[in-house]
JSON list of C-alpha atoms and ligand atoms in Angstrom, two decimals:
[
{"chain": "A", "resi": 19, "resn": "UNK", "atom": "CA", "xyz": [-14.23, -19.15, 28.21]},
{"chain": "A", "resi": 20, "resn": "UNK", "atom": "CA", "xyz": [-12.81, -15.88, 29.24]},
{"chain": "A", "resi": 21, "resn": "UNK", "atom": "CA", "xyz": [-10.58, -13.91, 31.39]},
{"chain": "A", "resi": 22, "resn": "UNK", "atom": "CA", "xyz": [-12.00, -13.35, 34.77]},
{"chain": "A", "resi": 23, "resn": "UNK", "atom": "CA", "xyz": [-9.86, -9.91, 37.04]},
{"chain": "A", "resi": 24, "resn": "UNK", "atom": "CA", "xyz": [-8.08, -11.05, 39.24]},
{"chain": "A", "resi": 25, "resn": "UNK", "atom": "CA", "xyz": [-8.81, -9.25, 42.24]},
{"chain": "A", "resi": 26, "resn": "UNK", "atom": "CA", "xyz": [-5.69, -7.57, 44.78]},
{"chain": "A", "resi": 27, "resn": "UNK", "atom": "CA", "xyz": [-4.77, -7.36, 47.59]},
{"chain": "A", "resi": 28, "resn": "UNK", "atom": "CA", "xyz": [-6.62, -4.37, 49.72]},
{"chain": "A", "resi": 29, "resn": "UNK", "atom": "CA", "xyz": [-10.24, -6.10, 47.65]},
{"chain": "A", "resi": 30, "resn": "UNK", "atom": "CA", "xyz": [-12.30, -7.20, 50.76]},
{"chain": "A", "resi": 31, "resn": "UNK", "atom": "CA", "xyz": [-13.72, -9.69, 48.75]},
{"chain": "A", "resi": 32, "resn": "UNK", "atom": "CA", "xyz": [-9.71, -11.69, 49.81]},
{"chain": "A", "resi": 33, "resn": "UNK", "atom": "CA", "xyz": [-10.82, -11.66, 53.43]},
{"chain": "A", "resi": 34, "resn": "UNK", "atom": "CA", "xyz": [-14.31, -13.15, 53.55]},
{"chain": "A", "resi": 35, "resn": "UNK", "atom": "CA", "xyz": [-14.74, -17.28, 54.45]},
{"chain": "A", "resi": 36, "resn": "UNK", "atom": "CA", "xyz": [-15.91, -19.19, 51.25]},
{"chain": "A", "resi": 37, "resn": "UNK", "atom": "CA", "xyz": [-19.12, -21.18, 51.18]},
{"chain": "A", "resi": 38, "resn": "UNK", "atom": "CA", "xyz": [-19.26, -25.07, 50.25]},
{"chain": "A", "resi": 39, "resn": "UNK", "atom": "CA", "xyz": [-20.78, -25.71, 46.64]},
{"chain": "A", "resi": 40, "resn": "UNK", "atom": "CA", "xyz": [-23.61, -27.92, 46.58]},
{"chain": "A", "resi": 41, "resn": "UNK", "atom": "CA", "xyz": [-24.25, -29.16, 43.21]},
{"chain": "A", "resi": 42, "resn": "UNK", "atom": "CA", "xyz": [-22.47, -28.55, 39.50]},
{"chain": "A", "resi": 43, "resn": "UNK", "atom": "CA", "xyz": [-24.19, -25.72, 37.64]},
{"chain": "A", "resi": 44, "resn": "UNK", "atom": "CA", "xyz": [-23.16, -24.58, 33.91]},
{"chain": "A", "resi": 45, "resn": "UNK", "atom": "CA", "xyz": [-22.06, -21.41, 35.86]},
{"chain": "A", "resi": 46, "resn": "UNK", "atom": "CA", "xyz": [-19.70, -23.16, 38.04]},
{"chain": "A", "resi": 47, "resn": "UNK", "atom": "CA", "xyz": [-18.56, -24.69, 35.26]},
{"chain": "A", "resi": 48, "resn": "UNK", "atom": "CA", "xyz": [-17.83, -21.79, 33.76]},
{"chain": "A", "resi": 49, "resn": "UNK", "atom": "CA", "xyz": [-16.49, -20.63, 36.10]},
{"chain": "A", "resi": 50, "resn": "UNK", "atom": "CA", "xyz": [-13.74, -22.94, 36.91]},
{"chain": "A", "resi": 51, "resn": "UNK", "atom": "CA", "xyz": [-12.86, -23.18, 32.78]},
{"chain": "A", "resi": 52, "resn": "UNK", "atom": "CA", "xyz": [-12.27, -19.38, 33.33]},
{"chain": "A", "resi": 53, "resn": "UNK", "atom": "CA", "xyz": [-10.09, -19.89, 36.16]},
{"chain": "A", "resi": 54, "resn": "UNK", "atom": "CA", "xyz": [-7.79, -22.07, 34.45]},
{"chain": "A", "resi": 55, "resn": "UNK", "atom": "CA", "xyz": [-7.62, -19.39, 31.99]},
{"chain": "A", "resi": 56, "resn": "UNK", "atom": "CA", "xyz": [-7.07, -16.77, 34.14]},
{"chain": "A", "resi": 57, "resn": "UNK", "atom": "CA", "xyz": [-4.52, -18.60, 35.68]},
{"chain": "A", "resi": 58, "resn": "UNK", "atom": "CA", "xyz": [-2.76, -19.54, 32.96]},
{"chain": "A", "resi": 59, "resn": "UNK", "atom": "CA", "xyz": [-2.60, -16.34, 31.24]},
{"chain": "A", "resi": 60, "resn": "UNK", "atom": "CA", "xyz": [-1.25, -14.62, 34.45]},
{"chain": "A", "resi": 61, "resn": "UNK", "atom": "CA", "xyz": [1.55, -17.81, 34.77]},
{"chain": "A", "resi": 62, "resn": "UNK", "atom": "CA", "xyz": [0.48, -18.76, 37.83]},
{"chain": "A", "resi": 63, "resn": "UNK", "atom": "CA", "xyz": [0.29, -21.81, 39.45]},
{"chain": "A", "resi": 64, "resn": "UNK", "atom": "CA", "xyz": [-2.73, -21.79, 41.63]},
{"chain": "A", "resi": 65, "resn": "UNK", "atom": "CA", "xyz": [-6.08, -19.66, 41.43]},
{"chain": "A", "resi": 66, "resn": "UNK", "atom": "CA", "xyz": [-8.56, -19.98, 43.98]},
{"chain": "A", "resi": 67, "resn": "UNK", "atom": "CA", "xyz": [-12.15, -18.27, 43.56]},
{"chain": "A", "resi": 68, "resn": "UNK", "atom": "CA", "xyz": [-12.33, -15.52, 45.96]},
{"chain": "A", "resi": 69, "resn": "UNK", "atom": "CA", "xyz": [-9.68, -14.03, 43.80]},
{"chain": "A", "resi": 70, "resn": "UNK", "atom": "CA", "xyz": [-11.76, -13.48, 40.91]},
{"chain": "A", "resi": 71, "resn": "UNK", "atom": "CA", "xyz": [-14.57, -12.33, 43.22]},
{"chain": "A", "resi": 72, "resn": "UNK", "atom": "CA", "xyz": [-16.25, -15.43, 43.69]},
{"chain": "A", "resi": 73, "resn": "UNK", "atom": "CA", "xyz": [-16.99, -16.98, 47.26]},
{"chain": "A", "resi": 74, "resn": "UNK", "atom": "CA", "xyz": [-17.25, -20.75, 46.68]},
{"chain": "A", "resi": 75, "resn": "UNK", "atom": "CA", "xyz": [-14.77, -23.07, 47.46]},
{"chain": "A", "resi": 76, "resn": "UNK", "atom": "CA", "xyz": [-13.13, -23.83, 44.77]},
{"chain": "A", "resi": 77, "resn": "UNK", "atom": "CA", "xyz": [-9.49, -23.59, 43.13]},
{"chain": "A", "resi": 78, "resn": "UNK", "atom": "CA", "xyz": [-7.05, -24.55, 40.51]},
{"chain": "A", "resi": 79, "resn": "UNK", "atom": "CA", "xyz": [-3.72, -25.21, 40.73]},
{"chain": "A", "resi": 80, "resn": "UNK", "atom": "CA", "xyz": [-0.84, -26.85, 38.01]},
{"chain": "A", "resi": 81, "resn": "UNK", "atom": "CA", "xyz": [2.81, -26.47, 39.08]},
{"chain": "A", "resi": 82, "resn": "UNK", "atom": "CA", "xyz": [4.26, -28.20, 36.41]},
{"chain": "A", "resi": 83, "resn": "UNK", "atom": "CA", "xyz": [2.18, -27.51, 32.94]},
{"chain": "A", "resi": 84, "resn": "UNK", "atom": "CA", "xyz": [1.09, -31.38, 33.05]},
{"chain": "A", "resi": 85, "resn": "UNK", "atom": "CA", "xyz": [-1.10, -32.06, 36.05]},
{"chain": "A", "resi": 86, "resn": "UNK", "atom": "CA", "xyz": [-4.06, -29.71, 36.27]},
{"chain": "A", "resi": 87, "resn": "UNK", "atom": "CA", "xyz": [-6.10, -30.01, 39.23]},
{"chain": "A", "resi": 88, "resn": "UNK", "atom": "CA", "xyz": [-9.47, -28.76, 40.36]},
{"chain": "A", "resi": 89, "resn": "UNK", "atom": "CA", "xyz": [-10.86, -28.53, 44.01]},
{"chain": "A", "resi": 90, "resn": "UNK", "atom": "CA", "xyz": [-13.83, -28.23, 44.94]},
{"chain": "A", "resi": 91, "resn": "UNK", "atom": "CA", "xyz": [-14.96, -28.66, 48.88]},
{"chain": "A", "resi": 92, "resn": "UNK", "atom": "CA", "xyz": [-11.62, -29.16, 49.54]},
{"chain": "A", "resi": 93, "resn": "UNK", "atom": "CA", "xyz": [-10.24, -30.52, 52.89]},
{"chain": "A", "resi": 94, "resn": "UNK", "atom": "CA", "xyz": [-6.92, -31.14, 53.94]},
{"chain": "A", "resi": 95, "resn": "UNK", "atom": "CA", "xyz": [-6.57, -34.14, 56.09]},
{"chain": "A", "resi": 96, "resn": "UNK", "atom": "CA", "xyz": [-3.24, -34.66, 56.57]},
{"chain": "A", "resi": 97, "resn": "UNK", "atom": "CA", "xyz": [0.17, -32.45, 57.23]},
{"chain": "A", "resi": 98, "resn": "UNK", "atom": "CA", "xyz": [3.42, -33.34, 57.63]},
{"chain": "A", "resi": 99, "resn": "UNK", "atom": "CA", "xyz": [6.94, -32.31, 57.48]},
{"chain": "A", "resi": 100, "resn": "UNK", "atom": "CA", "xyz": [8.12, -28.87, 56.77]},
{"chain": "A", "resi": 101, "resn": "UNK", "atom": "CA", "xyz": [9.66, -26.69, 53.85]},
{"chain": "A", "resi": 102, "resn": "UNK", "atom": "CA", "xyz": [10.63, -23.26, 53.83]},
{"chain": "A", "resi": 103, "resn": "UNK", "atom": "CA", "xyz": [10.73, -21.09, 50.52]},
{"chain": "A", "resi": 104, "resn": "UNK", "atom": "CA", "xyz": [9.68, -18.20, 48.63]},
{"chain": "A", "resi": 105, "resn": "UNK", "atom": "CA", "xyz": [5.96, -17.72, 47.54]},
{"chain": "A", "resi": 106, "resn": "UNK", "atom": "CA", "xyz": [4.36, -15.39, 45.82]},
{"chain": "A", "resi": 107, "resn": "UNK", "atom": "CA", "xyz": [0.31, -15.14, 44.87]},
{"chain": "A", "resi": 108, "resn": "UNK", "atom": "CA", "xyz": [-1.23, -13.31, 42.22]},
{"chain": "A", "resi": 109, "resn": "UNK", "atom": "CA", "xyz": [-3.35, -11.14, 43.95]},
{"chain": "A", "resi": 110, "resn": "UNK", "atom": "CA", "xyz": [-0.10, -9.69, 45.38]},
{"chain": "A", "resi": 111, "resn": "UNK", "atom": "CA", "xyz": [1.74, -8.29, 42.41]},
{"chain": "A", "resi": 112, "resn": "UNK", "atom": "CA", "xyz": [5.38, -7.93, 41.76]},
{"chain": "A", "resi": 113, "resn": "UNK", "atom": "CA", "xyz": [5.92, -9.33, 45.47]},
{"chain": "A", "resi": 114, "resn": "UNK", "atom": "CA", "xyz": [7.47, -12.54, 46.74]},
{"chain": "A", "resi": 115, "resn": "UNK", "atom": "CA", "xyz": [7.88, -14.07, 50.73]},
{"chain": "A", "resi": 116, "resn": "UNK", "atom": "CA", "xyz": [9.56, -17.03, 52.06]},
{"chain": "A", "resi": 117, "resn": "UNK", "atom": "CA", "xyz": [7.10, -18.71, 53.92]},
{"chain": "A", "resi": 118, "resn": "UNK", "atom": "CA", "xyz": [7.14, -21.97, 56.12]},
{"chain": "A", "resi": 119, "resn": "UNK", "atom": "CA", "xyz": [4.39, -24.94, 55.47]},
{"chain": "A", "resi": 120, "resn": "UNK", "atom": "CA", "xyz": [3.95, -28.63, 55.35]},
{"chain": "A", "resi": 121, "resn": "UNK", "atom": "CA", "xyz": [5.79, -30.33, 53.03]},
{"chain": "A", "resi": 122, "resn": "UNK", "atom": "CA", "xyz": [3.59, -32.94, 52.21]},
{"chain": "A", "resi": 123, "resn": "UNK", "atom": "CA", "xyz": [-0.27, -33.13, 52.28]},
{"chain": "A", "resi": 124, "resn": "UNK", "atom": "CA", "xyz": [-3.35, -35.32, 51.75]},
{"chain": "A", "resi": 125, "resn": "UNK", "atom": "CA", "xyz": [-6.15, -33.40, 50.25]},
{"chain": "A", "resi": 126, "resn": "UNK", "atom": "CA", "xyz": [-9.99, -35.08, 49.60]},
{"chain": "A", "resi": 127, "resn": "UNK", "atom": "CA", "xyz": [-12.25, -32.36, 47.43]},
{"chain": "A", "resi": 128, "resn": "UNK", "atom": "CA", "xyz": [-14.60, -33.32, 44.64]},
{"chain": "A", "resi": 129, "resn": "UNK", "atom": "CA", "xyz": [-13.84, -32.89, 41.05]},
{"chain": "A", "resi": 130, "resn": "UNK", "atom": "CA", "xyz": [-15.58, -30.72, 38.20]},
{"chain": "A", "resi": 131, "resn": "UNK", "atom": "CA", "xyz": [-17.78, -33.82, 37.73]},
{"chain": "A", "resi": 132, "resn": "UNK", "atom": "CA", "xyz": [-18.58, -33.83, 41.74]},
{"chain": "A", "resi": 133, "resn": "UNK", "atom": "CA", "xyz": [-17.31, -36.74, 42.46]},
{"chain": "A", "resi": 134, "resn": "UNK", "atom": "CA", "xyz": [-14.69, -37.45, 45.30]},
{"chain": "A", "resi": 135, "resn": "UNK", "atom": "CA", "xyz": [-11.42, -38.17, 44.97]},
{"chain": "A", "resi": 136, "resn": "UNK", "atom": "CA", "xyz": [-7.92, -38.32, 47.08]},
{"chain": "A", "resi": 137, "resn": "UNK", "atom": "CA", "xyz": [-4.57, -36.60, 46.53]},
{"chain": "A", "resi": 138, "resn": "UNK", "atom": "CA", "xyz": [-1.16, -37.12, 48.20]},
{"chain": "A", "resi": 139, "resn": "UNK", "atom": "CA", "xyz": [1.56, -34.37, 47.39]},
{"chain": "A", "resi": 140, "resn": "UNK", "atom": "CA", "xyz": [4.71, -32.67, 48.25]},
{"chain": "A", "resi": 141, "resn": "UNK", "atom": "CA", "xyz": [7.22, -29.71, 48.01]},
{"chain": "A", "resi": 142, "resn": "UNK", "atom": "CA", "xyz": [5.87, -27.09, 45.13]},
{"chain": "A", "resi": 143, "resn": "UNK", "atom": "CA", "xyz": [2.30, -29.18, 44.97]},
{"chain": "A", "resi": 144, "resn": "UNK", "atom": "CA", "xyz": [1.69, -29.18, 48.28]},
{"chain": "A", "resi": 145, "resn": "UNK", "atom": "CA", "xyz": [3.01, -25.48, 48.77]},
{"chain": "A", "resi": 146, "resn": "UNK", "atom": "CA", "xyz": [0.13, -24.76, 46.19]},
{"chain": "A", "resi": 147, "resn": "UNK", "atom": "CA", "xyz": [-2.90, -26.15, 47.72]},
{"chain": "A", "resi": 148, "resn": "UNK", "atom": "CA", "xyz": [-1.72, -25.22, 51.30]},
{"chain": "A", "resi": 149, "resn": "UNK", "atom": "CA", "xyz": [-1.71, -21.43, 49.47]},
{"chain": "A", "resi": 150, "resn": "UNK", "atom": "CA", "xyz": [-4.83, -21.84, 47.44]},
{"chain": "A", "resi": 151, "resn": "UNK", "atom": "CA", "xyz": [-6.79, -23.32, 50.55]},
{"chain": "A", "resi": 152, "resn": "UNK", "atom": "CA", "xyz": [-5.95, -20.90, 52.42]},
{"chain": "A", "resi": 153, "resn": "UNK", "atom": "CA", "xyz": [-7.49, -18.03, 50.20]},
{"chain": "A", "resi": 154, "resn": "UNK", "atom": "CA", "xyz": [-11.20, -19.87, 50.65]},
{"chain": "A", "resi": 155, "resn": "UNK", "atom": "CA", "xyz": [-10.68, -19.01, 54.28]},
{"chain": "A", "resi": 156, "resn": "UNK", "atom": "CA", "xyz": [-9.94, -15.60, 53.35]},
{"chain": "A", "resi": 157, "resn": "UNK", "atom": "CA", "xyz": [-6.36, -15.68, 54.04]},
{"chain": "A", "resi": 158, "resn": "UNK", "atom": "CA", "xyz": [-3.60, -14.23, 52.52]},
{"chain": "A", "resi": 159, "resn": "UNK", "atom": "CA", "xyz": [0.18, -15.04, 52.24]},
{"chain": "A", "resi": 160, "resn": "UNK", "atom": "CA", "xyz": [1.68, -12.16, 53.66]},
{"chain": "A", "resi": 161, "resn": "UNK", "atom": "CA", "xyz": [-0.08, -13.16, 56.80]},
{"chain": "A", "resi": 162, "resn": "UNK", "atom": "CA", "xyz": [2.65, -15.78, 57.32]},
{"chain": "A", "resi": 163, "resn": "UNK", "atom": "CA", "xyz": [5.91, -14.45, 55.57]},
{"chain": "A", "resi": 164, "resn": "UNK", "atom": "CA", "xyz": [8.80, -14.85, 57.36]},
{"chain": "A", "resi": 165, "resn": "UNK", "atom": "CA", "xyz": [10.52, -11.21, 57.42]},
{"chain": "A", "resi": 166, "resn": "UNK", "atom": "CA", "xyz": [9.31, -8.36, 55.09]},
{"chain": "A", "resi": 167, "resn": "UNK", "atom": "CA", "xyz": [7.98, -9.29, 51.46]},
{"chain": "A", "resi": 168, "resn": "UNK", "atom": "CA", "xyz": [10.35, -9.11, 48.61]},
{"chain": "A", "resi": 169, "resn": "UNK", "atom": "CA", "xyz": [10.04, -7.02, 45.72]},
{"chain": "A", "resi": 170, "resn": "UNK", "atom": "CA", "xyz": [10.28, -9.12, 42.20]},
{"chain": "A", "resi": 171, "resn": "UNK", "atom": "CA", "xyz": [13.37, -7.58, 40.18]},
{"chain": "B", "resi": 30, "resn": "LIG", "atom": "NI1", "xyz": [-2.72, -16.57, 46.13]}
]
C-alpha cells in the first residue's frame, strides 16, 4: 500500500465525470487499499478517486473509525429529509462550509469483491456519501455552501 496525493482544488482532474468500472483488477485493488490509506492518514472521512487523480467511480468513506465502506458504481436511490451543517473535503484545505443535503439515503454500489450490495444511512454517513458521490460527477462542495467558506482556526 501507499500514499496516493491528494489532489486540490484548482486540479482539473476535480471537475471531469467519472467512468463506471467494469471488472476488479489488482490495480483497482490497489488502488482502493491506497485510498483508505490516504484517507486515513489525512483524517478524513471520505475519499473518492478523482481526488487522487483517478477517474473511476469509486470511493471510501468511515465516519466513525468502525464501519469502513467501499463504493464502487455507486447510485443513490433514495433521498429524504434534510440536515444542515458544516463540511469540509480534503481537496479543500484548511476550509470548512455549512452546506444543506438529505439526511438520510439509500445507496446500491458493488463492493471490492464486485458484488452488489444495499446501504441505508443518515446524518454524518449520509452527509459522506452525498459528498463523496458527488466528486465522481466532478463536483465540488463549495459549489453548494451556504454563505462564504470558513477558514479552519
Ligand atoms: Ni471531498
Amino acid at each position: 500500500m501507499a500514499l496516493r496525493k491528494i489532489r486540490k482544488i484548482g486540479d482539473e482532474v476535480l471537475t471531469k465525470q467519472c467512468r463506471e468500472v467494469s471488472k476488479m483488477t489488482p490495480r483497482i485493488h490497489t488502488l482502493v487499499q491506497d485510498m483508505f490509506e490516504t484517507m486515513y492518514e489525512a483524517e478524513g472521512v471520505g475519499l473518492a478517486a478523482p481526488q487522487v487523480g483517478i477517474l473511476k467511480r469509486i470511493f471510501v468513506v468511515d465516519v466513525d473509525r468502525e464501519n469502513s465502506y467501499v463504493f464502487i458504481n455507486p447510485e443513490i436511490v433514495e433521498r429524504s429529509g434534510e440536515q444542515t451543517g458544516e463540511e469540509g473535503c480534503l481537496s479543500v484545505p484548511g476550509k470548512y462550509g455549512i452546506v444543506t443535503r438529505a439526511n438520510h439515503v439509500k445507496v446500491r454500489a458493488l463492493d471490492l469483491n464486485m458484488e452488489p450490495f444495499e446501504l441505508e444511512a443518515d446524518e454524518l454517513l449520509a452527509r459522506a456519501i452525498q459528498h463523496e458521490y458527488d466528486h465522481l460527477d466532478g463536483h465540488l462542495y463549495v459549489e453548494k455552501v451556504e454563505g462564504e467558506l470558513q477558514e479552519v482556526e
